[in-house]
PDB file of C-alpha atoms in Angstrom:
ATOM      1  CA  MET A   1       9.254  12.843  44.031  1.00 49.00           C
ATOM      2  CA  ALA A   2       6.989   9.792  44.377  1.00 62.00           C
ATOM      3  CA  ASN A   3       3.806  11.868  44.708  1.00 71.00           C
ATOM      4  CA  ASP A   4       4.543  14.226  41.822  1.00 81.00           C
ATOM      5  CA  TYR A   5       2.226  12.862  39.147  1.00 87.00           C
ATOM      6  CA  GLY A   6      -0.627  14.043  36.992  1.00 89.00           C
ATOM      7  CA  MET A   7      -3.729  12.522  35.428  1.00 92.00           C
ATOM      8  CA  ILE A   8      -6.351  13.787  32.990  1.00 91.00           C
ATOM      9  CA  ASP A   9      -9.356  12.320  31.223  1.00 92.00           C
ATOM     10  CA  VAL A  10      -8.286  12.530  27.563  1.00 90.00           C
ATOM     11  CA  ALA A  11     -11.889  12.288  26.381  1.00 88.00           C
ATOM     12  CA  GLU A  12     -12.728  15.430  28.372  1.00 90.00           C
ATOM     13  CA  ALA A  13      -9.502  17.352  27.620  1.00 90.00           C
ATOM     14  CA  GLU A  14      -9.441  20.423  25.388  1.00 89.00           C
ATOM     15  CA  ARG A  15      -8.461  19.746  21.799  1.00 90.00           C
ATOM     16  CA  THR A  16      -6.557  22.376  19.866  1.00 90.00           C
ATOM     17  CA  PRO A  17      -5.625  22.506  16.189  1.00 90.00           C
ATOM     18  CA  SER A  18      -1.982  22.050  15.212  1.00 85.00           C
ATOM     19  CA  ALA A  19      -0.326  25.251  14.023  1.00 81.00           C
ATOM     20  CA  SER A  20       1.138  23.501  10.965  1.00 79.00           C
ATOM     21  CA  SER A  21      -1.633  21.125   9.827  1.00 82.00           C
ATOM     22  CA  GLY A  22      -4.757  22.180  11.721  1.00 85.00           C
ATOM     23  CA  THR A  23      -5.240  18.610  12.990  1.00 86.00           C
ATOM     24  CA  ASP A  24      -6.892  18.437  16.432  1.00 89.00           C
ATOM     25  CA  HIS A  25      -4.836  17.132  19.323  1.00 92.00           C
ATOM     26  CA  VAL A  26      -4.583  17.044  23.110  1.00 93.00           C
ATOM     27  CA  ASP A  27      -1.206  18.254  24.360  1.00 93.00           C
ATOM     28  CA  LEU A  28      -0.613  15.790  27.191  1.00 93.00           C
ATOM     29  CA  GLY A  29       2.782  17.343  27.902  1.00 92.00           C
ATOM     30  CA  SER A  30       1.237  20.680  28.826  1.00 90.00           C
ATOM     31  CA  GLU A  31      -1.756  19.131  30.591  1.00 92.00           C
ATOM     32  CA  LEU A  32       0.391  16.817  32.726  1.00 92.00           C
ATOM     33  CA  GLY A  33       3.510  18.963  33.144  1.00 91.00           C
ATOM     34  CA  CYS A  34       5.840  16.592  31.286  1.00 92.00           C
ATOM     35  CA  THR A  35       9.474  17.695  31.215  1.00 92.00           C
ATOM     36  CA  GLU A  36      11.313  14.801  29.534  1.00 94.00           C
ATOM     37  CA  MET A  37       8.944  14.013  26.646  1.00 95.00           C
ATOM     38  CA  ARG A  38       6.263  15.604  24.446  1.00 94.00           C
ATOM     39  CA  PRO A  39       3.182  13.330  24.395  1.00 96.00           C
ATOM     40  CA  LYS A  40       0.097  14.255  22.367  1.00 95.00           C
ATOM     41  CA  VAL A  41      -3.109  12.469  21.382  1.00 96.00           C
ATOM     42  CA  TRP A  42      -4.068  13.227  17.774  1.00 94.00           C
ATOM     43  CA  ASP A  43      -7.584  12.775  16.378  1.00 93.00           C
ATOM     44  CA  LEU A  44      -7.727  12.495  12.586  1.00 94.00           C
ATOM     45  CA  SER A  45     -11.082  12.741  10.877  1.00 93.00           C
ATOM     46  CA  PRO A  46     -11.501  11.418   7.324  1.00 95.00           C
ATOM     47  CA  GLY A  47      -9.454  13.646   5.013  1.00 94.00           C
ATOM     48  CA  ASP A  48      -7.146  14.984   7.775  1.00 93.00           C
ATOM     49  CA  ALA A  49      -3.360  14.823   7.450  1.00 94.00           C
ATOM     50  CA  MET A  50      -0.444  16.028   9.511  1.00 92.00           C
ATOM     51  CA  SER A  51       2.344  17.783   7.632  1.00 91.00           C
ATOM     52  CA  TYR A  52       4.998  15.629   5.936  1.00 94.00           C
ATOM     53  CA  HIS A  53       7.902  16.366   8.258  1.00 93.00           C
ATOM     54  CA  ARG A  54      11.002  15.155  10.030  1.00 94.00           C
ATOM     55  CA  GLN A  55      12.325  15.913  13.484  1.00 94.00           C
ATOM     56  CA  THR A  56      15.723  17.498  14.072  1.00 93.00           C
ATOM     57  CA  GLU A  57      16.399  15.900  17.484  1.00 94.00           C
ATOM     58  CA  GLN A  58      13.306  14.024  18.641  1.00 95.00           C
ATOM     59  CA  GLU A  59      12.853  10.303  18.360  1.00 96.00           C
ATOM     60  CA  GLU A  60       9.114   9.639  18.192  1.00 97.00           C
ATOM     61  CA  LEU A  61       6.873   6.789  19.267  1.00 97.00           C
ATOM     62  CA  TYR A  62       3.554   6.411  17.407  1.00 97.00           C
ATOM     63  CA  TYR A  63       0.779   4.256  18.917  1.00 97.00           C
ATOM     64  CA  VAL A  64      -2.614   3.623  17.275  1.00 97.00           C
ATOM     65  CA  PHE A  65      -5.601   3.728  19.648  1.00 94.00           C
ATOM     66  CA  SER A  66      -8.178   3.361  16.877  1.00 92.00           C
ATOM     67  CA  GLY A  67      -7.684   2.361  13.302  1.00 84.00           C
ATOM     68  CA  PRO A  68      -6.432   0.782  11.208  1.00 85.00           C
ATOM     69  CA  ALA A  69      -4.629   4.067  10.772  1.00 94.00           C
ATOM     70  CA  ARG A  70      -2.392   5.258   7.946  1.00 96.00           C
ATOM     71  CA  ILE A  71       1.179   6.567   7.994  1.00 97.00           C
ATOM     72  CA  ARG A  72       3.816   7.544   5.471  1.00 97.00           C
ATOM     73  CA  ILE A  73       7.430   6.867   6.463  1.00 97.00           C
ATOM     74  CA  GLY A  74       9.876   8.013   3.801  1.00 95.00           C
ATOM     75  CA  ASP A  75       8.358   6.824   0.508  1.00 93.00           C
ATOM     76  CA  GLU A  76       6.361   3.971   2.096  1.00 97.00           C
ATOM     77  CA  ARG A  77       2.645   4.331   2.930  1.00 96.00           C
ATOM     78  CA  MET A  78       1.180   1.705   5.209  1.00 95.00           C
ATOM     79  CA  ASP A  79      -1.786   0.631   7.283  1.00 95.00           C
ATOM     80  CA  VAL A  80      -1.039   0.492  10.998  1.00 95.00           C
ATOM     81  CA  PRO A  81      -3.348  -1.814  12.949  1.00 95.00           C
ATOM     82  CA  GLU A  82      -5.045  -0.755  16.149  1.00 95.00           C
ATOM     83  CA  GLY A  83      -2.742  -1.459  19.085  1.00 95.00           C
ATOM     84  CA  ALA A  84       0.470  -1.238  17.016  1.00 96.00           C
ATOM     85  CA  ALA A  85       3.434   0.988  17.901  1.00 97.00           C
ATOM     86  CA  ILE A  86       6.137   2.431  15.624  1.00 97.00           C
ATOM     87  CA  ARG A  87       9.443   4.095  16.590  1.00 98.00           C
ATOM     88  CA  ILE A  88      10.771   6.667  14.112  1.00 97.00           C
ATOM     89  CA  PRO A  89      14.259   8.207  14.422  1.00 97.00           C
ATOM     90  CA  PRO A  90      14.668  11.994  14.140  1.00 94.00           C
ATOM     91  CA  GLU A  91      15.686  12.572  10.522  1.00 94.00           C
ATOM     92  CA  THR A  92      13.253  10.066   8.948  1.00 97.00           C
ATOM     93  CA  PRO A  93      10.395  11.816   7.080  1.00 97.00           C
ATOM     94  CA  ARG A  94       6.911  10.903   8.338  1.00 97.00           C
ATOM     95  CA  GLN A  95       3.252  11.826   7.979  1.00 96.00           C
ATOM     96  CA  VAL A  96       0.125  10.546   9.694  1.00 96.00           C
ATOM     97  CA  PHE A  97      -2.907  10.863   7.426  1.00 96.00           C
ATOM     98  CA  ASN A  98      -6.482   9.633   7.144  1.00 96.00           C
ATOM     99  CA  ASP A  99      -7.676   8.689   3.678  1.00 95.00           C
ATOM    100  CA  THR A 100     -10.358   6.345   5.071  1.00 93.00           C
ATOM    101  CA  ASP A 101     -13.975   6.812   6.176  1.00 93.00           C
ATOM    102  CA  GLU A 102     -13.175   6.135   9.866  1.00 91.00           C
ATOM    103  CA  GLU A 103     -11.774   8.310  12.666  1.00 92.00           C
ATOM    104  CA  HIS A 104      -8.171   7.573  13.700  1.00 93.00           C
ATOM    105  CA  ARG A 105      -6.634   8.270  17.113  1.00 95.00           C
ATOM    106  CA  TRP A 106      -2.882   8.261  17.704  1.00 96.00           C
ATOM    107  CA  LEU A 107      -0.676   8.720  20.761  1.00 97.00           C
ATOM    108  CA  ILE A 108       2.583  10.342  19.608  1.00 96.00           C
ATOM    109  CA  ILE A 109       5.449  10.856  22.045  1.00 97.00           C
ATOM    110  CA  GLY A 110       8.613  12.765  21.165  1.00 95.00           C
ATOM    111  CA  ALA A 111      11.774  12.838  23.252  1.00 95.00           C
ATOM    112  CA  PRO A 112      13.722  14.826  24.179  1.00 94.00           C
ATOM    113  CA  PRO A 113      11.055  17.523  24.618  1.00 89.00           C
ATOM    114  CA  VAL A 114      12.455  19.979  22.060  1.00 87.00           C
ATOM    115  CA  GLU A 115      10.073  22.838  21.174  1.00 82.00           C
ATOM    116  CA  ASN A 116       9.418  23.418  17.451  1.00 81.00           C
ATOM    117  CA  ASP A 117      11.617  20.463  16.446  1.00 83.00           C
ATOM    118  CA  GLY A 118       9.575  19.461  13.370  1.00 85.00           C
ATOM    119  CA  ARG A 119      10.722  20.519   9.895  1.00 87.00           C
ATOM    120  CA  ASP A 120       8.629  20.254   6.743  1.00 85.00           C
ATOM    121  CA  VAL A 121      10.007  17.925   4.076  1.00 88.00           C
ATOM    122  CA  GLU A 122      10.067  19.148   0.498  1.00 75.00           C
ATOM    123  CA  GLU A 123       8.054  16.813  -1.739  1.00 55.00           C
TER     124      GLU A 123
END
């Protein structure tokens, strides 16, 4: 339906800690009623890190709002400049982390919207 849309002010939205890593995020999927994707905004303070994981089914898009941010994909660790986007296929191990002195903000979108799709990767 053309008029079936939602909008929120991300700056004013409630942040909740991730069950696996404790990293604060805004669940845009829940807030906006998304049914075909799982978008979240993640705020990483210095020293924060998401779990090193892979997805079973979800392809994910990572976009850096503020950075440069840091990510680990497989065995490679890299800086990701502000405004950059990365696509990661389901089985590829990944981890967003902040080993800098600056705040990082990411938009991460997974599709299809599979609940509890992430799996920890053994180091």
